[in-house]
Amino acid sequence: MNTMHSFARRVAVKPLAAPAIAIGLAIAATAIPNSAVNAAPASTQDNAILMSVGGSRVVNLGAKMSDVVIGDPDVVDVHVRSQNQLYLIAKKPGETTVFATATNGKVLFSGTVRVGNNLTSIDDMLRLAMPGAQVAVNKMNGMVLLTGTIQAPEDAAEAERLTQAFVGKDVTVVSRLRMATPLQVMLQVKIAEVAKDVGHKIGTNFASIDRSGGRVAGVVGGGSRDFATYNREEGFWDFTNPANGGYSLGGVARILGMDIAGALDLAESSGLASTLAQPNLTALSGETASFLAGGEYPYTINNGQQGNSIEFKQYGVQLAFTPTVLADGRISLRVRPTVSTLDFTLNADVPALKSRTAETTVELGSGQAFMIAGLLNNETSNGINKVPGLGNIPILGSLFKSRQFQRSETELVIVVTPYLVKPMNASDVRLPTDGFRNADVGQGLFLQQGNDGVSGARAPMPSRAPGGTVPAPGPQAMASPAPVVASADNRKAGKSGAAAPGFSF
C-alpha cells in the first residue's frame, strides 16, 4: 500500500486556482494520444464522465503516473491502487476535473466528472424534490399509488406530475396525499333580507231578502265575501267584519219591498320585515360543510297500491361551501347559499316552496369578503271584480266593483368572509359559566343576589401551598413525594399544611 502511494501524489487544488491549472493541463493534453483515456468508460455526455453519489469508476492509464490533480475533492475522491489505474469515487452532487500526469509532465488523463443523485426509484426522486414530505410509493396492478403527507397543498399536484414523468404516460398515477397539518377554513356568512309589502282593497258587497209576501219576488247579491246573514227568527241582519283586519261600512234599506243590505270594505296594509342570519362554519381544505337555519315540512307522496308515504323538505337559510387552500394563504371558495320560504297561496294545506339560490366560485385571501347582491324580487298584483256594464259607469260604477292591489318587494344580500383558522388550546377557552357561583341562602335573602361570581372569569385553579417543594429532575424524582397542593378552601382559611387528596372550590 505505502509503496503504491509513493509512485503517485494526489493534489487537491483550491477552487480559485483550479481553472488556471485546468487550462494549462488541457493545452498539454493535446499532445497525448487518444489511447490515454479510460479503458472502461462510464456514461458520457459532452465528453464528461457521469456518476451517481456513492458510485465508482476505474480509469486505466497508458503509462505510469506520478501525480493526480482533483479540482474539488469534496465532489470526487481518487484512490490509487497501481501506477496505471485510478479509482474515481463520487461523494456528493457537483462537477469537477481530474488530471493524471507522468514523471516527465505529460498528461496521461484529463476529464470532467459530473456527479448527480442516484434516482433509481420514485421514492428517491420525490425525496429529493420535496425533502419535507413523507410520500410512500406503491405499485399495484399496473398503476402507481401515492400515499402519505405533504407540507403544502400545491405539493400534491407536483408529486403527481413528477411521478407521471418518471413512469411515463402509459402508467396510471393515483394520488391520495394529504396535508401533514390540515388547513381549516372558517366561513362567516351574513345573510340580510328586507321585505316590504303594500296593499289596499276597496270592495262592495250586497245581499237581499224579500219579506213583502207579494207575487213578485227577487234577489240582489254579490261581492267578495259573505258580510251579512238574515236571522228569520229574530228578524234582523247579522253583519260580520272582514277577516283581513280591514274596515267595513254597512247598512240595510228597503227597496221595492225587499230588504237590501250592503257593505263597503276598505282595507290598506303596509309591512316591513327584516331577516338577518349569521352562520359560521369550519371545514378542512377540500371538504364540504353545510348549514341549515330553518326546518322541514312534511308532504304526502302517492305510491299507488302501496299507499301513501310522508317525506320532508328543508326550508330556511341553507349554506354549503367547499374551501381549497392555495399557495400563499389564498383560498379558492365554492359557495352555494339558499334562502327559501313556505308559500300557502296556492294551497292552504300543502305549501309550496319559494327559494332563491346563488352558486359561485371565487378566490380571495383570509379575512377578505365578497358580496352576493342584486337578488331582488318584485311582485305586483292588481285584481278587479265588477258587474259588467254597471261597473264601467263613472263614479256610480264604483258601487258595483271591487278592487284589490298587492305589491311585495324583497331584497337579499349575502356577505361571505373566509378565515384561515387553527385549533386553540383548551386552557384558552372562556365560557360564560366560568367563575359563576350560585348565591348562598344569606346572599339571596338579605342581599337579593342571584349569583356570587363573575360570568366569564377564569375558574379557580389549584396552586402550590407555601413550603411545597418540587422534586429535582432525574431518576430519584420518581420516588420523591408528590408536591403539596393547596385547595382554594385551604388558602381562604389560611392553612399552609398539606391539603387533602383532591381539591374543591
Short mmCIF file of C-alpha atoms in Angstrom, two decimals:
data_model
loop_
_atom_site.label_atom_id
_atom_site.label_comp_id
_atom_site.label_asym_id
_atom_site.label_seq_id
_atom_site.Cartn_x
_atom_site.Cartn_y
_atom_site.Cartn_z
CA MET A 1 0.00 0.00 0.00
CA ASN A 2 2.65 2.50 1.01
CA THR A 3 4.80 1.54 -1.96
CA MET A 4 1.99 2.20 -4.39
CA HIS A 5 1.24 5.61 -2.95
CA SER A 6 4.90 6.54 -3.25
CA PHE A 7 4.61 6.44 -7.02
CA ALA A 8 1.82 8.98 -7.25
CA ARG A 9 0.83 12.09 -5.36
CA ARG A 10 -2.78 13.27 -5.03
CA VAL A 11 -3.05 17.04 -5.16
CA ALA A 12 -6.26 18.91 -4.19
CA VAL A 13 -6.48 22.24 -5.98
CA LYS A 14 -8.36 25.10 -4.38
CA PRO A 15 -11.46 26.15 -6.34
CA LEU A 16 -9.97 29.55 -7.25
CA ALA A 17 -6.78 28.03 -8.68
CA ALA A 18 -8.46 25.10 -10.38
CA PRO A 19 -9.46 26.95 -13.61
CA ALA A 20 -5.91 28.15 -14.26
CA ILE A 21 -4.39 24.71 -13.75
CA ALA A 22 -7.15 23.12 -15.82
CA ILE A 23 -6.40 25.44 -18.76
CA GLY A 24 -2.66 24.68 -18.62
CA LEU A 25 -3.18 20.95 -18.38
CA ALA A 26 -5.81 20.99 -21.13
CA ILE A 27 -3.24 22.55 -23.51
CA ALA A 28 -0.75 19.86 -22.60
CA ALA A 29 -3.39 17.18 -23.11
CA THR A 30 -3.42 17.88 -26.86
CA ALA A 31 -0.08 16.07 -27.15
CA ILE A 32 -1.47 12.90 -25.55
CA PRO A 33 -2.75 10.20 -27.95
CA ASN A 34 -6.37 9.15 -27.85
CA SER A 35 -5.43 5.87 -26.16
CA ALA A 36 -4.64 7.68 -22.95
CA VAL A 37 -8.26 7.65 -21.75
CA ASN A 38 -10.44 5.48 -19.59
CA ALA A 39 -10.37 1.96 -20.98
CA ALA A 40 -13.71 1.20 -19.26
CA PRO A 41 -15.59 4.45 -19.90
CA ALA A 42 -18.68 5.34 -17.92
CA SER A 43 -21.76 7.02 -19.37
CA THR A 44 -20.62 10.24 -21.03
CA GLN A 45 -22.33 13.42 -22.01
CA ASP A 46 -20.40 16.23 -23.75
CA ASN A 47 -17.20 14.12 -23.20
CA ALA A 48 -17.83 14.19 -19.44
CA ILE A 49 -17.99 11.26 -17.06
CA LEU A 50 -21.42 10.94 -15.42
CA MET A 51 -21.54 9.33 -12.00
CA SER A 52 -24.03 8.94 -9.15
CA VAL A 53 -23.40 9.62 -5.48
CA GLY A 54 -21.71 6.56 -3.97
CA GLY A 55 -20.67 5.16 -7.35
CA SER A 56 -17.11 4.41 -8.53
CA ARG A 57 -15.24 4.18 -11.84
CA VAL A 58 -11.89 2.73 -12.90
CA VAL A 59 -9.57 4.71 -15.22
CA ASN A 60 -6.80 2.74 -16.95
CA LEU A 61 -3.73 4.78 -17.95
CA GLY A 62 -1.38 4.20 -20.88
CA ALA A 63 1.75 4.92 -18.82
CA LYS A 64 2.90 5.16 -15.25
CA MET A 65 1.63 8.26 -13.44
CA SER A 66 3.32 10.35 -10.81
CA ASP A 67 0.72 12.99 -9.83
CA VAL A 68 -3.11 13.25 -9.64
CA VAL A 69 -4.84 16.64 -9.52
CA ILE A 70 -8.50 17.00 -8.37
CA GLY A 71 -10.39 20.26 -8.84
CA ASP A 72 -12.88 19.73 -5.99
CA PRO A 73 -12.09 16.81 -3.67
CA ASP A 74 -15.48 17.20 -1.97
CA VAL A 75 -17.22 16.05 -5.17
CA VAL A 76 -14.89 13.22 -6.28
CA ASP A 77 -12.25 11.31 -4.39
CA VAL A 78 -9.38 9.40 -6.05
CA HIS A 79 -7.81 6.15 -4.83
CA VAL A 80 -4.52 4.94 -6.40
CA ARG A 81 -4.04 1.17 -6.36
CA SER A 82 -1.30 0.99 -9.04
CA GLN A 83 0.66 3.34 -11.25
CA ASN A 84 -1.56 2.55 -14.22
CA GLN A 85 -5.06 2.75 -12.61
CA LEU A 86 -7.22 5.41 -10.93
CA TYR A 87 -10.38 4.74 -8.90
CA LEU A 88 -12.86 7.62 -9.01
CA ILE A 89 -15.39 7.64 -6.12
CA ALA A 90 -18.33 10.08 -6.22
CA LYS A 91 -19.00 11.79 -2.88
CA LYS A 92 -21.65 14.49 -3.45
CA PRO A 93 -23.52 16.14 -6.35
CA GLY A 94 -21.41 18.58 -8.35
CA GLU A 95 -18.86 18.89 -11.14
CA THR A 96 -15.05 18.78 -11.03
CA THR A 97 -11.98 17.93 -13.15
CA VAL A 98 -9.40 15.16 -12.65
CA PHE A 99 -5.88 15.08 -14.19
CA ALA A 100 -3.16 12.42 -14.05
CA THR A 101 0.41 13.29 -15.18
CA ALA A 102 3.58 11.29 -15.76
CA THR A 103 7.06 11.95 -14.37
CA ASN A 104 8.08 13.98 -17.40
CA GLY A 105 4.97 16.23 -17.01
CA LYS A 106 2.89 14.69 -19.75
CA VAL A 107 -0.84 14.49 -19.08
CA LEU A 108 -1.95 10.88 -19.05
CA PHE A 109 -5.62 11.57 -18.27
CA SER A 110 -7.81 14.64 -18.12
CA GLY A 111 -11.59 14.67 -17.79
CA THR A 112 -14.64 16.34 -16.37
CA VAL A 113 -16.65 14.38 -13.84
CA ARG A 114 -20.29 15.23 -13.13
CA VAL A 115 -21.88 13.71 -10.05
CA GLY A 116 -25.63 13.58 -9.56
CA ASN A 117 -28.08 11.90 -7.23
CA ASN A 118 -28.88 8.29 -7.89
CA LEU A 119 -32.54 8.46 -8.98
CA THR A 120 -33.13 4.77 -9.47
CA SER A 121 -36.58 4.80 -7.82
CA ILE A 122 -39.60 7.09 -7.49
CA ASP A 123 -39.05 7.33 -3.74
CA ASP A 124 -35.57 8.81 -4.21
CA MET A 125 -36.86 11.32 -6.75
CA LEU A 126 -39.71 12.52 -4.53
CA ARG A 127 -37.43 12.65 -1.51
CA LEU A 128 -35.03 14.89 -3.45
CA ALA A 129 -37.77 17.12 -4.89
CA MET A 130 -39.76 17.51 -1.64
CA PRO A 131 -37.50 16.93 1.38
CA GLY A 132 -40.19 17.78 3.93
CA ALA A 133 -42.81 15.41 2.53
CA GLN A 134 -43.43 11.85 3.64
CA VAL A 135 -44.54 10.12 0.45
CA ALA A 136 -44.87 6.36 0.06
CA VAL A 137 -44.96 4.84 -3.44
CA ASN A 138 -46.82 1.57 -4.01
CA LYS A 139 -47.03 -0.25 -7.34
CA MET A 140 -50.06 -2.46 -7.91
CA ASN A 141 -51.93 -3.79 -10.93
CA GLY A 142 -50.06 -1.63 -13.39
CA MET A 143 -50.58 1.65 -11.53
CA VAL A 144 -48.68 3.75 -9.01
CA LEU A 145 -50.38 4.80 -5.75
CA LEU A 146 -49.03 7.77 -3.80
CA THR A 147 -49.86 7.92 -0.09
CA GLY A 148 -48.56 9.93 2.82
CA THR A 149 -48.43 13.55 3.90
CA ILE A 150 -47.23 16.77 2.28
CA GLN A 151 -46.48 20.21 3.63
CA ALA A 152 -48.31 22.46 1.15
CA PRO A 153 -51.47 21.90 -0.91
CA GLU A 154 -49.62 22.50 -4.20
CA ASP A 155 -47.17 19.68 -3.39
CA ALA A 156 -49.83 17.08 -4.17
CA ALA A 157 -50.11 18.14 -7.81
CA GLU A 158 -46.32 18.48 -8.09
CA ALA A 159 -45.72 14.98 -6.72
CA GLU A 160 -48.23 13.54 -9.15
CA ARG A 161 -46.65 15.38 -12.07
CA LEU A 162 -43.11 14.23 -11.20
CA THR A 163 -44.23 10.65 -10.76
CA GLN A 164 -46.05 10.67 -14.07
CA ALA A 165 -42.95 11.98 -15.82
CA PHE A 166 -40.83 9.27 -14.16
CA VAL A 167 -43.04 6.27 -15.01
CA GLY A 168 -44.31 7.51 -18.38
CA LYS A 169 -47.70 8.34 -19.80
CA ASP A 170 -48.82 4.71 -20.10
CA VAL A 171 -48.89 4.17 -16.32
CA THR A 172 -51.78 5.48 -14.22
CA VAL A 173 -50.79 7.54 -11.17
CA VAL A 174 -53.30 7.78 -8.29
CA SER A 175 -52.61 10.38 -5.59
CA ARG A 176 -54.04 10.03 -2.08
CA LEU A 177 -51.74 12.56 -0.46
CA ARG A 178 -52.97 14.69 2.41
CA MET A 179 -51.72 17.69 4.32
CA ALA A 180 -49.45 16.94 7.26
CA THR A 181 -51.21 19.72 9.18
CA PRO A 182 -54.68 20.07 7.60
CA LEU A 183 -55.62 23.67 6.92
CA GLN A 184 -59.01 24.67 8.24
CA VAL A 185 -61.20 27.43 6.88
CA MET A 186 -63.91 29.19 8.88
CA LEU A 187 -66.60 30.83 6.78
CA GLN A 188 -68.53 33.75 8.23
CA VAL A 189 -71.71 34.42 6.29
CA LYS A 190 -74.14 37.32 6.77
CA ILE A 191 -77.50 36.93 5.08
CA ALA A 192 -79.65 40.08 5.21
CA GLU A 193 -83.14 40.21 3.74
CA VAL A 194 -85.60 43.08 3.75
CA ALA A 195 -89.22 42.53 2.61
CA LYS A 196 -91.77 45.27 2.05
CA ASP A 197 -95.48 44.66 1.40
CA VAL A 198 -98.03 47.26 0.33
CA GLY A 199 -101.69 46.51 -0.39
CA HIS A 200 -105.08 48.13 -0.42
CA LYS A 201 -108.58 46.85 -1.10
CA ILE A 202 -111.90 48.56 -1.88
CA GLY A 203 -114.93 46.36 -2.40
CA THR A 204 -118.74 46.46 -2.34
CA ASN A 205 -121.00 43.67 -1.15
CA PHE A 206 -124.77 43.29 -1.47
CA ALA A 207 -127.36 40.86 -0.13
CA SER A 208 -131.21 40.99 -0.10
CA ILE A 209 -134.26 39.22 1.24
CA ASP A 210 -137.92 39.57 0.20
CA ARG A 211 -140.33 39.85 3.15
CA SER A 212 -143.24 41.53 1.27
CA GLY A 213 -145.08 38.31 0.52
CA GLY A 214 -146.14 39.71 -2.87
CA ARG A 215 -146.43 37.88 -6.09
CA VAL A 216 -143.21 39.37 -7.47
CA ALA A 217 -140.04 38.38 -5.66
CA GLY A 218 -136.38 38.89 -6.46
CA VAL A 219 -132.89 38.86 -5.12
CA VAL A 220 -129.87 41.18 -5.24
CA GLY A 221 -126.45 39.97 -4.12
CA GLY A 222 -122.77 39.78 -4.85
CA GLY A 223 -119.36 40.80 -3.62
CA SER A 224 -116.08 39.34 -2.46
CA ARG A 225 -117.27 37.90 0.89
CA ASP A 226 -120.26 36.91 2.97
CA PHE A 227 -120.71 40.03 5.02
CA ALA A 228 -124.26 39.56 6.42
CA THR A 229 -126.92 36.92 7.14
CA TYR A 230 -130.61 37.43 7.89
CA ASN A 231 -131.94 35.95 11.15
CA ARG A 232 -135.53 34.98 10.38
CA GLU A 233 -136.40 34.08 13.96
CA GLU A 234 -135.31 37.45 15.36
CA GLY A 235 -135.99 39.42 12.19
CA PHE A 236 -132.70 41.32 11.87
CA TRP A 237 -129.42 41.18 9.96
CA ASP A 238 -126.11 39.89 11.39
CA PHE A 239 -123.05 41.66 9.97
CA THR A 240 -119.52 40.24 10.06
CA ASN A 241 -116.27 42.18 9.88
CA PRO A 242 -113.56 41.47 7.25
CA ALA A 243 -111.17 38.69 8.21
CA ASN A 244 -108.07 40.57 6.97
CA GLY A 245 -108.38 43.31 9.59
CA GLY A 246 -109.89 45.92 7.25
CA TYR A 247 -112.80 48.22 7.92
CA SER A 248 -116.39 47.84 6.71
CA LEU A 249 -119.31 50.30 6.42
CA GLY A 250 -122.68 48.56 6.12
CA GLY A 251 -126.40 49.21 6.26
CA VAL A 252 -129.92 47.94 5.30
CA ALA A 253 -132.53 49.67 3.12
CA ARG A 254 -135.98 48.63 1.84
CA ILE A 255 -136.31 48.99 -1.91
CA LEU A 256 -139.33 47.65 -3.93
CA GLY A 257 -140.47 45.53 -0.99
CA MET A 258 -137.04 43.92 -0.43
CA ASP A 259 -134.52 44.43 2.35
CA ILE A 260 -131.19 45.14 0.71
CA ALA A 261 -128.06 45.02 2.87
CA GLY A 262 -124.82 46.49 1.63
CA ALA A 263 -121.28 46.84 2.93
CA LEU A 264 -118.32 48.85 1.72
CA ASP A 265 -114.97 47.22 2.64
CA LEU A 266 -111.91 49.46 2.96
CA ALA A 267 -108.51 47.95 3.72
CA GLU A 268 -104.94 49.17 3.32
CA SER A 269 -101.85 47.45 4.66
CA SER A 270 -98.10 48.01 4.64
CA GLY A 271 -95.45 45.88 6.25
CA LEU A 272 -91.67 45.81 6.59
CA ALA A 273 -89.76 42.73 7.70
CA SER A 274 -86.03 42.14 8.01
CA THR A 275 -84.16 38.88 8.43
CA LEU A 276 -80.53 38.53 9.45
CA ALA A 277 -78.70 35.21 9.74
CA GLN A 278 -75.02 34.88 10.62
CA PRO A 279 -73.98 31.24 10.33
CA ASN A 280 -70.32 30.35 10.97
CA LEU A 281 -68.89 27.12 9.58
CA THR A 282 -65.47 25.47 9.72
CA ALA A 283 -64.23 22.85 7.26
CA LEU A 284 -60.96 21.28 6.19
CA SER A 285 -59.42 22.26 2.89
CA GLY A 286 -61.16 20.33 0.14
CA GLU A 287 -64.08 19.20 2.31
CA THR A 288 -67.68 20.42 2.12
CA ALA A 289 -69.61 21.90 5.05
CA SER A 290 -73.32 22.72 5.15
CA PHE A 291 -75.64 24.72 7.40
CA LEU A 292 -79.41 24.98 7.80
CA ALA A 293 -81.32 27.57 9.83
CA GLY A 294 -84.96 26.70 9.30
CA GLY A 295 -86.83 23.46 9.41
CA GLU A 296 -88.54 20.70 7.47
CA TYR A 297 -92.15 20.40 6.43
CA PRO A 298 -93.87 17.10 5.59
CA TYR A 299 -95.72 16.34 2.38
CA THR A 300 -97.54 13.27 1.14
CA ILE A 301 -96.41 11.16 -1.81
CA ASN A 302 -98.80 8.73 -3.51
CA ASN A 303 -97.13 5.36 -4.05
CA GLY A 304 -100.05 3.76 -5.87
CA GLN A 305 -101.19 0.46 -4.44
CA GLN A 306 -98.55 0.61 -1.72
CA GLY A 307 -100.30 3.58 -0.13
CA ASN A 308 -99.02 6.99 0.75
CA SER A 309 -95.73 7.96 2.35
CA ILE A 310 -94.54 11.07 4.14
CA GLU A 311 -91.39 12.87 3.09
CA PHE A 312 -89.79 16.04 4.38
CA LYS A 313 -88.44 19.07 2.56
CA GLN A 314 -85.96 21.51 4.07
CA TYR A 315 -86.58 25.24 4.04
CA GLY A 316 -84.96 28.30 5.58
CA VAL A 317 -81.43 29.65 5.24
CA GLN A 318 -79.13 26.96 3.85
CA LEU A 319 -75.44 27.22 3.10
CA ALA A 320 -72.92 24.80 1.56
CA PHE A 321 -69.31 25.69 0.85
CA THR A 322 -66.12 23.92 -0.21
CA PRO A 323 -62.82 25.72 0.52
CA THR A 324 -59.47 24.86 -1.07
CA VAL A 325 -56.37 26.47 0.42
CA LEU A 326 -53.93 27.58 -2.28
CA ALA A 327 -50.37 28.87 -2.09
CA ASP A 328 -49.58 31.98 -0.04
CA GLY A 329 -52.73 31.57 2.03
CA ARG A 330 -55.14 32.21 -0.83
CA ILE A 331 -58.49 30.43 -0.63
CA SER A 332 -60.49 29.13 -3.57
CA LEU A 333 -64.07 29.08 -2.31
CA ARG A 334 -67.11 27.45 -3.85
CA VAL A 335 -70.21 28.67 -2.01
CA ARG A 336 -73.91 27.92 -2.50
CA PRO A 337 -76.36 29.89 -0.30
CA THR A 338 -80.11 29.22 -0.49
CA VAL A 339 -82.96 31.16 1.14
CA SER A 340 -86.39 29.50 0.94
CA THR A 341 -89.82 30.19 2.49
CA LEU A 342 -93.16 28.40 2.59
CA ASP A 343 -95.88 29.72 0.29
CA PHE A 344 -99.51 28.93 1.11
CA THR A 345 -101.06 31.00 -1.67
CA LEU A 346 -101.59 28.03 -3.99
CA ASN A 347 -102.82 25.54 -1.43
CA ALA A 348 -103.64 26.24 2.19
CA ASP A 349 -102.94 22.63 3.19
CA VAL A 350 -99.88 21.79 1.09
CA PRO A 351 -97.44 24.72 0.92
CA ALA A 352 -95.17 25.47 -1.99
CA LEU A 353 -91.51 26.34 -1.60
CA LYS A 354 -90.20 29.69 -2.76
CA SER A 355 -86.43 29.68 -2.86
CA ARG A 356 -83.58 31.82 -4.08
CA THR A 357 -80.20 30.21 -4.71
CA ALA A 358 -76.82 31.54 -5.74
CA GLU A 359 -73.73 29.48 -6.53
CA THR A 360 -70.30 30.88 -7.32
CA THR A 361 -66.56 30.20 -7.02
CA VAL A 362 -64.16 32.96 -6.00
CA GLU A 363 -60.55 33.28 -4.90
CA LEU A 364 -59.58 35.61 -2.07
CA GLY A 365 -57.33 35.90 0.95
CA SER A 366 -58.04 35.18 4.59
CA GLY A 367 -60.22 37.92 6.07
CA GLN A 368 -61.31 39.32 2.72
CA ALA A 369 -65.03 39.43 1.96
CA PHE A 370 -67.16 39.32 -1.13
CA MET A 371 -70.84 40.17 -1.55
CA ILE A 372 -73.60 38.46 -3.47
CA ALA A 373 -76.12 41.22 -4.11
CA GLY A 374 -78.77 42.09 -6.64
CA LEU A 375 -81.12 39.30 -5.54
CA LEU A 376 -84.20 41.48 -5.89
CA ASN A 377 -87.78 40.22 -6.08
CA ASN A 378 -90.69 42.48 -7.01
CA GLU A 379 -94.22 41.07 -7.25
CA THR A 380 -97.29 43.17 -8.12
CA SER A 381 -100.90 42.00 -8.43
CA ASN A 382 -103.99 44.02 -9.31
CA GLY A 383 -107.42 42.33 -9.36
CA ILE A 384 -110.84 43.86 -10.17
CA ASN A 385 -114.25 42.23 -9.71
CA LYS A 386 -117.24 44.15 -11.15
CA VAL A 387 -120.70 43.93 -12.65
CA PRO A 388 -120.48 44.05 -16.44
CA GLY A 389 -121.64 47.36 -17.76
CA LEU A 390 -122.57 48.91 -14.43
CA GLY A 391 -119.01 48.69 -13.18
CA ASN A 392 -117.81 50.91 -16.04
CA ILE A 393 -120.09 53.85 -15.17
CA PRO A 394 -118.02 56.76 -13.82
CA ILE A 395 -118.33 57.35 -10.07
CA LEU A 396 -121.54 55.30 -9.76
CA GLY A 397 -119.74 52.24 -11.15
CA SER A 398 -117.60 52.05 -8.00
CA LEU A 399 -120.66 50.68 -6.18
CA PHE A 400 -120.64 47.64 -8.42
CA LYS A 401 -116.99 46.59 -8.37
CA SER A 402 -114.19 45.60 -6.02
CA ARG A 403 -110.52 46.33 -6.49
CA GLN A 404 -107.55 44.67 -4.76
CA PHE A 405 -103.92 45.77 -5.17
CA GLN A 406 -100.89 43.99 -3.70
CA ARG A 407 -97.18 44.68 -4.13
CA SER A 408 -94.28 42.79 -2.49
CA GLU A 409 -90.63 43.79 -2.72
CA THR A 410 -87.76 41.74 -1.33
CA GLU A 411 -84.02 42.37 -1.41
CA LEU A 412 -81.46 39.79 -0.37
CA VAL A 413 -77.76 40.48 0.31
CA ILE A 414 -75.18 37.83 1.22
CA VAL A 415 -71.70 38.71 2.52
CA VAL A 416 -69.14 35.87 2.75
CA THR A 417 -65.81 36.15 4.62
CA PRO A 418 -63.40 33.16 4.89
CA TYR A 419 -60.69 32.90 7.54
CA LEU A 420 -57.76 30.53 7.96
CA VAL A 421 -58.08 29.18 11.49
CA LYS A 422 -56.09 26.90 13.76
CA PRO A 423 -57.23 24.90 16.79
CA MET A 424 -56.79 26.60 20.13
CA ASN A 425 -55.62 25.20 23.44
CA ALA A 426 -58.28 24.06 25.85
CA SER A 427 -56.78 26.30 28.54
CA ASP A 428 -57.53 29.38 26.43
CA VAL A 429 -61.27 28.68 26.24
CA ARG A 430 -63.51 31.09 28.17
CA LEU A 431 -67.10 30.13 28.85
CA PRO A 432 -69.90 32.25 30.37
CA THR A 433 -70.18 29.69 33.17
CA ASP A 434 -66.52 30.02 34.21
CA GLY A 435 -66.25 31.70 37.58
CA PHE A 436 -70.03 31.61 38.12
CA ARG A 437 -71.38 30.53 41.52
CA ASN A 438 -74.88 30.39 42.83
CA ALA A 439 -75.68 32.70 45.72
CA ASP A 440 -75.97 31.10 49.12
CA VAL A 441 -79.04 31.47 51.31
CA GLY A 442 -77.78 34.59 53.08
CA GLN A 443 -76.90 36.39 49.86
CA GLY A 444 -80.25 35.52 48.36
CA LEU A 445 -82.39 36.58 51.35
CA PHE A 446 -80.58 39.65 52.65
CA LEU A 447 -78.57 40.97 49.68
CA GLN A 448 -81.01 39.92 46.94
CA GLN A 449 -78.20 38.38 44.94
CA GLY A 450 -78.81 35.72 42.36
CA ASN A 451 -75.18 34.72 41.98
CA ASP A 452 -71.78 35.08 43.57
CA GLY A 453 -69.06 35.44 40.96
CA VAL A 454 -68.23 36.98 37.61
CA SER A 455 -69.52 35.41 34.45
CA GLY A 456 -66.72 34.61 32.02
CA ALA A 457 -63.95 34.95 34.62
CA ARG A 458 -61.26 32.30 34.91
CA ALA A 459 -62.32 29.48 37.16
CA PRO A 460 -60.26 28.98 40.37
CA MET A 461 -57.17 26.87 39.76
CA PRO A 462 -55.16 24.77 42.24
CA SER A 463 -51.84 26.22 43.37
CA ARG A 464 -48.85 25.08 45.39
CA ALA A 465 -49.05 25.52 49.13
CA PRO A 466 -46.37 27.55 50.97
CA GLY A 467 -43.35 25.42 51.69
CA GLY A 468 -44.11 22.94 48.92
CA THR A 469 -41.06 21.71 47.01
CA VAL A 470 -40.66 20.47 43.50
CA PRO A 471 -38.52 17.34 43.13
CA ALA A 472 -35.38 17.74 41.04
CA PRO A 473 -35.44 16.05 37.66
CA GLY A 474 -33.77 12.68 37.49
CA PRO A 475 -34.39 9.04 38.36
CA GLN A 476 -34.80 9.87 42.04
CA ALA A 477 -37.78 12.08 41.21
CA MET A 478 -39.97 9.05 40.64
CA ALA A 479 -39.66 8.05 44.29
CA SER A 480 -39.91 11.55 45.76
CA PRO A 481 -43.14 12.57 47.49
CA ALA A 482 -45.77 14.42 45.46
CA PRO A 483 -45.73 18.21 45.70
CA VAL A 484 -48.03 19.80 48.21
CA VAL A 485 -51.10 21.31 46.59
CA ALA A 486 -53.34 23.76 48.37
CA SER A 487 -57.01 24.00 47.53
CA ALA A 488 -59.00 27.18 47.35
CA ASP A 489 -60.64 26.35 50.69
CA ASN A 490 -57.28 25.93 52.40
CA ARG A 491 -55.98 29.22 51.01
CA LYS A 492 -59.10 31.02 52.17
CA ALA A 493 -58.73 29.59 55.67
CA GLY A 494 -55.03 30.43 55.81
CA LYS A 495 -53.90 26.82 56.10
CA SER A 496 -50.38 26.04 54.95
CA GLY A 497 -50.23 22.33 55.61
CA ALA A 498 -50.71 19.54 53.14
CA ALA A 499 -54.11 19.51 51.52
CA ALA A 500 -56.38 16.53 51.49
CA PRO A 501 -56.41 14.39 48.36
CA GLY A 502 -58.02 16.32 45.54
CA PHE A 503 -59.24 19.88 45.72
CA SER A 504 -62.53 21.68 45.71
CA PHE A 505 -63.84 25.18 45.23
#
